[in-house]
Tab-separated table of C-alpha atoms in Angstrom:
chain	number	residue	atom	x	y	z
A	1	GLU	CA	-0.951	-22.370	17.185
A	2	VAL	CA	1.658	-21.483	14.468
A	3	HIS	CA	2.715	-25.124	14.123
A	4	CYS	CA	-0.944	-26.054	13.558
A	5	ARG	CA	-1.246	-23.359	10.856
A	6	TYR	CA	1.750	-24.580	9.053
A	7	VAL	CA	0.752	-28.139	9.115
A	8	ALA	CA	-2.597	-27.297	7.692
A	9	GLU	CA	-1.166	-25.302	5.078
A	10	TRP	CA	1.529	-27.758	4.141
A	11	VAL	CA	-1.213	-30.395	3.802
A	12	GLY	CA	-3.165	-28.512	1.877
A	13	THR	CA	-0.711	-27.500	-0.674
A	14	LYS	CA	0.459	-31.184	-1.004
A	15	LEU	CA	-3.216	-32.111	-1.699
A	16	ARG	CA	-3.467	-29.340	-4.208
A	17	TRP	CA	-0.522	-30.425	-6.352
A	18	SER	CA	-0.857	-34.212	-5.660
A	19	LEU	CA	2.567	-34.238	-4.078
A	20	ALA	CA	3.497	-37.460	-2.425
A	21	ALA	CA	4.510	-37.868	1.347
A	22	ASP	CA	6.838	-40.622	2.725
A	23	GLU	CA	5.916	-42.453	5.833
A	24	THR	CA	8.163	-40.210	7.995
A	25	GLU	CA	6.740	-37.146	6.965
A	26	VAL	CA	3.148	-38.474	7.171
A	27	ALA	CA	4.089	-39.538	10.788
A	28	ALA	CA	5.600	-36.027	11.798
A	29	LEU	CA	2.383	-34.361	10.197
A	30	ARG	CA	0.298	-36.598	12.221
A	31	GLU	CA	2.011	-35.993	15.432
A	32	VAL	CA	1.852	-32.155	15.202
A	33	ALA	CA	-1.805	-32.392	14.047
A	34	ALA	CA	-2.718	-34.399	16.930
A	35	GLY	CA	-2.616	-31.488	18.984
A	36	CYS	CA	-4.601	-29.371	16.535
A	37	SER	CA	-8.006	-29.968	17.518
A	38	ASP	CA	-9.175	-26.371	16.230
A	39	GLN	CA	-7.384	-26.485	12.800
A	40	SER	CA	-8.972	-27.937	9.625
A	41	VAL	CA	-7.348	-28.458	6.119
A	42	THR	CA	-8.760	-26.838	2.975
A	43	TYR	CA	-7.555	-26.773	-0.529
A	44	GLU	CA	-8.586	-26.076	-3.985
A	45	SER	CA	-7.908	-28.192	-6.953
A	46	ALA	CA	-5.171	-27.317	-9.039
A	47	ALA	CA	-7.110	-28.359	-12.213
């Protein structure tokens, strides 16, 4: 569960600040997120 929350918060931060992710990072995030059916990503625009 803690891994799912971390991934959701990490992705939300990346989206909020328009940060890039390389293929390796995206693959790792997707691998962890695949087991997180109850987790969602939310973020607020930094604008």
